[in-house]
Each structure stands twice: as structure tokens, then as C-alpha cells.
Amino acid sequence: MEKKILDILADVNDELLTYTGNNMVDDSIVNSFELISIISELEDTFDIEIDAGEVTEENFGNKDRIIALIKRMTGE
Amino acid sequence: MSYISLTFALFLVCLLLVYVLTPDRYKWVTLLVFSLIFYACSGLDKLLFLLGTSAVVYGVSRRLEAVWQEFDRVCAERQPDAEEKKALKETYRRRSRHALWLALAVCLGIMCWCKFGAPALGLVSRLTGRSWTVNIIVPLGMSYYTFSAVGYLLDIHWRKVKAERSYPKLLLCMIYFPHVVEGPISRYNKILPQFDGLTAPSYERLCMGAQLMLWGYFKKMVIADRLSIFVNNVLGNIEANQGLIFVITMLFGAFWVYADFSGCMDIVTGISDIIGVKLDRNFNHPFFSRSAPEFWRRWHITLGTWFKDYVYVPVTTSSWMRKLRRWAGKNIGPWAGKAVMTAAPLSAVWLLTGIWHGTGWNFIIWGAYWGVLIIASTLLEDRINAWSERLHIRRDGKAWALFQTLRTFFLYVAGLLLILPKDLKSAVTAIKQTFSTFDPWIFWDYSLYGHGLDQRDMCVAVLSILLLLIVDGMQERMNVRQAIARRNIVLRWTIYFAGIFAVLIFGIYGPGYDPQDFVYMQF
């Protein structure tokens, strides 16, 4: 699963794999459109639904947080 | 009470004196009392409107909090499995949503009535042939505090933040005088904790805040109010003007709106810095942007992030949008999925941005203009990259950066031609008049001085615009405020006194002259 998530992130921006900060949008690693692209790719790949309320810094701040969110949502 | 008045200066001095003398734990009470006085100066009826809205926001925020607390309690008691928890969450989300809709209907209903009531009644009068008029009270800073309050309630509904327990503190957040008039559109969860740690301003805080205020007053009184004379003179008599005068007017208009709005933000941010409450940044030197999306990430930042968080993200992650995107991707092609996902939410955002700026058709067309530009630049990004590679354009060179910056500035100036004239008809006339003749001789035949600004004023205007660009350009690379503060006392105070005298000598004010209202106050 982790590999699939990292592939999705790398498709948008390689820098996401090495980024160590906590807010990839504020740090201009991705813009809001790219963030939405990541969300829709994750939804399609893992058959999950991510609501607006879940689009937070805690869930989408960096790759580790995204992986943790998807694991939580898929029950892994 | 205008930020540019002696009354306000007196108000500020009184506030700071009382603020310093108040014990730290009650400093927020001083701010609340002075903010209420400040707001009441705009009219007691307007204050009542705001108090009513704040009561609804407080009541509903507590209700939302209670719903989610009950959800947590039930989960702790029942220990449901994942499926059960999902169903339970949906039940409580529905309950939370009911309370939320009530508050949104009240807050947005009042805002829509104040903004669209008069044009709607005008339309009804025309359709029915009867005169429908009503005196509509527009509370000061209504759309700014409404947007902040709506964001606050949505964040509680989404469980991103906790509801404030104290009504007076929430009221202070809504009415806090530095941000109530024209923003920034603050996030209450960033402001509220600051009210608990207020301290008396130190000498350094006072100097840094006053320095920012001084720059704000320079922008407003020396640049914005001077340029507005020229712009209003030309646009107030569109039929009588033609040719390049409109190009100059739009260029001046761009700097007028920027100096006016960002000047106000500097004044209020400086005041708030002295008080010890950090406000969100609203401008980041937008005229140095290299693309339309970047421009709107650097211009009126808090409005942009508000639309992103509360319109763009909810629309793109909504279930109907998800279905539409998947349907388009499956039945038409992957590009269609991307196009739908780009165009639909951005269209909503830009339509709303247009309407937020004004109710006339020209504002709707202006919103559509930016919407199309931003959607096109997002969708065509890959193709543009491919073309530039094929044409061997060096995209990392300074010339390309300069071209992009000038192109973005031109797009902004062209957009202004739609909204600076008073309505769509005037805008169309202004566009026609611009291209009706080519008259470069206006630059040397002195005719430019016949529009409210004489030769001296024109020189001051152009030189101060250059200074504004130089300072903004320096701020792109360094922290100018810190750099000045680090200089020795002689140089530092020479700069401060130069600023003070520039405002006193070149500022537009004095007997018989009312300072112009801030442009963004009307929203």
C-alpha cells in the first residue's frame, strides 16, 4: 500500500518523497489543485471517500501523514 | 471612525494608555470595550446587527460542540466496530449539519440581504411597476466578519477546531477593531488563543508596529488618495476622454487599489502588532507574481484561502463531484476527469469571488475572466511546457521571468477595465474609447495635468509608485522592516522622520478635503 501511495505522490511532485516539513501546501511543495489531484487519485486507488473535513494539515501535511490516514481509512 | 482621522488617532492613544495600565489577564476586556466603542461609532443599529449575528454564531458553535462531545461519549461507552462507528458518525454529522444550516442561513442570509437587497428590490420594482424601497442597514465590515464566522462554524462541524466557551471572547474575535473594517479574514482559532496571552507592548514592539503603520499611511495618503483623484476624474467623464489616457488610468488604478488595500492592511497589522495580536498576512507583493494563479495566492490572501478551504475543497471532495469526475474519466477520457475537476470548482470559486466584489454584471464578467484564465493556465500547463521546450525557450532565465511578471500585471490591469468604471455600460464605453485613437502626444502636451493632478502631484505620484515597487522588490529578497530596525539610531530615525514628513507634506488631507474611504471597506 505504501508503495502505491508514494507512486501517486511522486507522480504529482518528486519532492514530496523527500519533504520533511509538516505543511506541504504552505511550504509550496504542492498547490491546492495538486492536493485535490492527490486526493482523487487516493480515492480511486483505494476506493475510499475523503471528506472536506479530513483535508487538514494533520492528515495531508506530508507523506507520512497521508500514509497514516489511508491506513486508518482502509482499516489496515 | 476612519483609520485616517484625528478621532481615530485619539482613540488609539486612549486605548494604548488604558491597555498598558490594565492587568495582563484583563487586557482582552479593554480590547473588547474599545472595539465596541469603535464599532458603535458606525451606528448603534449596525452594532445591534453584529451582536445578533455573534449570539447566533456562539449558540450554534456550542451546539455543534455538544453534538460531537456526545458522539465521543457514545463511542467511548459502546466501543463500536469500524462499520458501526461510521454509521454513528453519519447520524451525528446529520445532527451537526442541521444546526450548521441554521447558522449559515442566518449569517449568509443577512449578508445576501445587505448586498443584494437593493438591486433585487430594484428588479422587483421594474417587473411589477410598483416602487419597492426599504432602508437597508449595512453593518460595518459585514462580509469580513460573516466569512470568518462561517469558516469558524464549518471548522467546528468538521471537528478541526473546538468551540470557544466564552461569548465575550468570541464577540471580541468578531468585532476586534483592527480586522473588522476590511479584514484580513481571520481564522478565529488563530486569534482566540492570543487573547489569553496579551502583554503590554515593549519598546521594540511599539517601534515595529508604528513603522508598519507609517508605511501604510504613506501608501494610503500619498499614493492611493492621490491616484484616486486622477482615476475618478477620468472615469467620471468617460465620454470626454479617449485613447492612451485610459491606459494610464488603468495603470494608476492598479496602483491605487493596491496601495489603498495593502496600505490599510499595513496600518491595521501594525496596530495589532503593537497590541500583541498577530493578524494573517493579506498581501505578498502580488505585482511580482509570474502567473495568474500565483497572483491570486499573493493578493487578498485571506479571501483566497477562505474560498479554497470552504468552497474549492468541499466542492471537489463532494460526492456528486466525485461521481461526475469518475463518470467523465470513464466515459470520455482521463483528460475529461481532470477538466471537470478543474473547471467546476474553480468556476464556483470565481463566480462567487466576482459577486463578492460587486453585484453588477461587470463584476460577474470580471470573475469569469479570472476563472477562465486560471482554469486555462491549469489545464494547459503541460502543453505550454511542451511548446516552450519545442521552441527552446529558456524558462529559467531572467528575461522569461520578467516577461511572465509583466504579462501577469497586464492581465490584472486589463481586468480592472471591467470593474473600475461604475457599471458594465461604462466599462464597454471605456474599452471602446481606449482603442478609438492613438495619442502618444499626451505625454508631452501637458494634457495629462488636466485631470485633478498638476505637474507636482503627477511627479509625486510617479516617484512614490517607483518607491513602492522598489520596497516591494527588496522585500522579495529580505525583511526590510528588520533591516531598518537593525540600523544605527541616526539612520533608523532619519528613515522614520523622512516617512513622517513625506506623509505630512505629500499626503492628501487638510481642511476641506475628506480622506477617501478605503476601497475594500464597501465589501
Coordinates of C-alpha atoms in Angstrom, one line a residue, chain B residues 269-449:
Chain B
T269 CA -1.4 44.9 11.1
G270 CA 0.9 47.5 12.7
I271 CA -1.7 48.4 15.3
S272 CA -2.4 44.8 16.1
D273 CA 1.4 44.1 16.3
I274 CA 1.6 46.8 19.0
I275 CA -1.4 45.3 20.9
G276 CA 0.3 41.8 20.6
V277 CA -2.2 40.0 18.3
K278 CA -0.7 38.6 15.1
L279 CA -3.0 39.0 12.1
D280 CA -2.8 36.9 9.0
R281 CA -0.9 38.3 6.1
N282 CA -3.1 39.6 3.2
F283 CA -0.6 40.7 0.6
N284 CA 2.7 39.2 -0.5
H285 CA 3.9 41.7 -3.3
P286 CA 1.4 40.4 -5.9
F287 CA 2.8 42.6 -8.7
F288 CA 5.9 40.3 -8.7
S289 CA 3.8 37.2 -9.5
R290 CA 4.6 35.2 -12.6
S291 CA 1.2 33.6 -13.3
A292 CA -2.5 34.3 -12.7
P293 CA -2.9 31.6 -10.0
E294 CA 0.2 32.9 -8.2
F295 CA -1.1 36.4 -8.4
W296 CA -4.3 35.3 -6.5
R297 CA -2.2 33.4 -4.0
R298 CA -0.4 36.7 -3.2
W299 CA -3.3 39.2 -3.5
H300 CA -6.0 39.3 -0.7
I301 CA -4.6 36.1 0.6
T302 CA -7.1 35.5 3.3
L303 CA -10.0 35.7 0.9
G304 CA -8.3 33.3 -1.4
T305 CA -7.6 30.8 1.3
W306 CA -11.2 31.2 2.6
F307 CA -12.5 30.3 -0.8
K308 CA -10.0 27.4 -1.1
D309 CA -10.9 25.9 2.2
Y310 CA -14.6 26.5 2.3
V311 CA -15.7 26.4 -1.3
Y312 CA -13.0 24.8 -3.5
V313 CA -12.1 21.8 -1.3
P314 CA -15.8 21.0 -0.3
V315 CA -16.9 21.2 -3.9
T316 CA -14.1 19.0 -5.2
T317 CA -14.4 16.4 -2.4
S318 CA -18.3 16.3 -2.5
S319 CA -19.9 13.0 -3.5
W320 CA -21.7 14.5 -6.6
M321 CA -18.4 15.9 -7.8
R322 CA -16.7 12.6 -7.2
K323 CA -19.4 10.8 -9.3
L324 CA -19.1 13.4 -12.1
R325 CA -15.3 13.1 -12.2
R326 CA -15.4 9.4 -12.3
W327 CA -18.1 9.3 -15.0
A328 CA -16.3 11.8 -17.2
G329 CA -13.0 9.9 -16.7
K330 CA -14.6 6.6 -17.6
N331 CA -16.9 7.7 -20.5
I332 CA -14.9 10.5 -22.1
G333 CA -11.3 10.0 -21.1
P334 CA -8.8 10.7 -18.3
W335 CA -8.4 14.3 -19.5
A336 CA -12.1 14.9 -19.1
G337 CA -11.9 13.8 -15.4
K338 CA -9.2 16.3 -14.9
A339 CA -11.0 19.0 -16.8
V340 CA -14.2 18.5 -14.8
M341 CA -12.3 18.5 -11.5
T342 CA -10.5 21.8 -12.5
A343 CA -13.3 23.7 -14.2
A344 CA -16.3 23.0 -11.9
P345 CA -14.9 24.1 -8.5
L346 CA -12.8 26.9 -10.0
S347 CA -15.9 28.2 -11.8
A348 CA -17.8 28.2 -8.5
V349 CA -15.0 30.0 -6.7
W350 CA -14.6 32.7 -9.3
L351 CA -18.3 33.3 -9.8
L352 CA -18.6 33.8 -6.0
T353 CA -15.4 36.0 -6.0
G354 CA -16.9 38.2 -8.7
I355 CA -20.2 38.5 -6.9
W356 CA -18.4 39.2 -3.6
H357 CA -16.7 42.2 -5.2
G358 CA -20.0 43.7 -6.5
T359 CA -23.5 42.9 -7.8
G360 CA -23.3 44.4 -11.3
W361 CA -22.8 42.3 -14.4
N362 CA -19.3 43.8 -14.8
F363 CA -18.2 42.0 -11.6
I364 CA -19.7 38.7 -12.8
I365 CA -17.8 39.0 -16.1
W366 CA -14.7 40.0 -14.2
G367 CA -15.0 36.8 -12.1
A368 CA -15.5 34.8 -15.3
Y369 CA -12.4 36.5 -16.8
W370 CA -10.2 35.3 -14.0
G371 CA -11.9 32.0 -13.8
V372 CA -11.2 31.3 -17.5
L373 CA -7.6 32.5 -17.1
I374 CA -6.9 30.3 -14.1
I375 CA -8.7 27.2 -15.5
A376 CA -6.9 27.6 -18.8
S377 CA -3.5 28.0 -17.2
T378 CA -4.1 24.9 -15.0
L379 CA -5.4 22.7 -17.8
L380 CA -2.9 23.9 -20.4
E381 CA 0.2 23.8 -18.2
D382 CA 1.6 20.6 -19.6
R383 CA 1.0 21.7 -23.2
I384 CA 2.6 25.1 -22.6
N385 CA 5.7 23.4 -21.1
A386 CA 5.9 21.1 -24.1
W387 CA 5.6 24.1 -26.5
S388 CA 8.3 26.1 -24.7
E389 CA 10.6 23.1 -24.8
R390 CA 10.0 22.7 -28.5
L391 CA 10.6 26.4 -29.1
H392 CA 13.8 26.2 -27.0
I393 CA 12.6 29.0 -24.6
R394 CA 14.9 29.2 -21.6
R395 CA 12.4 29.1 -18.8
D396 CA 15.0 29.6 -16.1
G397 CA 16.3 32.9 -17.5
K398 CA 15.7 36.4 -16.1
A399 CA 14.1 37.6 -19.4
W400 CA 11.4 34.9 -19.2
A401 CA 10.7 35.7 -15.5
L402 CA 10.3 39.4 -16.5
F403 CA 8.0 38.5 -19.4
Q404 CA 5.9 36.4 -17.1
T405 CA 5.7 39.1 -14.4
L406 CA 4.7 41.8 -16.9
R407 CA 2.2 39.5 -18.6
T408 CA 0.5 38.8 -15.2
F409 CA 0.5 42.5 -14.3
F410 CA -1.0 43.3 -17.7
L411 CA -3.8 40.7 -17.2
Y412 CA -4.6 42.4 -13.8
V413 CA -4.7 45.8 -15.3
A414 CA -6.9 44.6 -18.2
G415 CA -9.3 43.1 -15.7
L416 CA -9.6 46.4 -13.9
L417 CA -11.1 48.0 -17.1
L418 CA -14.1 45.8 -16.3
I419 CA -14.6 46.9 -12.7
L420 CA -13.3 50.3 -12.1
P421 CA -15.9 52.1 -14.3
K422 CA -19.2 52.2 -12.4
D423 CA -21.1 49.7 -14.5
L424 CA -20.9 47.4 -17.5
K425 CA -22.1 50.0 -19.9
S426 CA -19.4 52.4 -18.7
A427 CA -16.8 49.7 -18.9
V428 CA -17.7 48.9 -22.5
T429 CA -17.6 52.6 -23.4
A430 CA -14.2 52.9 -21.7
I431 CA -12.8 49.9 -23.7
K432 CA -14.2 51.5 -26.9
Q433 CA -12.7 54.9 -26.1
T434 CA -9.3 53.3 -25.3
F435 CA -9.0 52.0 -28.8
S436 CA -10.7 54.9 -30.6
T437 CA -7.4 56.8 -31.1
F438 CA -3.7 56.6 -30.6
D439 CA -2.5 59.8 -29.0
P440 CA 1.1 59.4 -27.6
W441 CA 1.5 63.2 -27.5
I442 CA -0.5 63.4 -24.2
F443 CA 2.8 62.5 -22.6
W444 CA 4.4 65.9 -23.6
D445 CA 1.5 68.2 -24.4
Y446 CA 0.6 68.8 -20.7
S447 CA -3.0 67.5 -21.2
L448 CA -2.3 64.8 -18.5
Y449 CA -2.3 67.6 -15.9

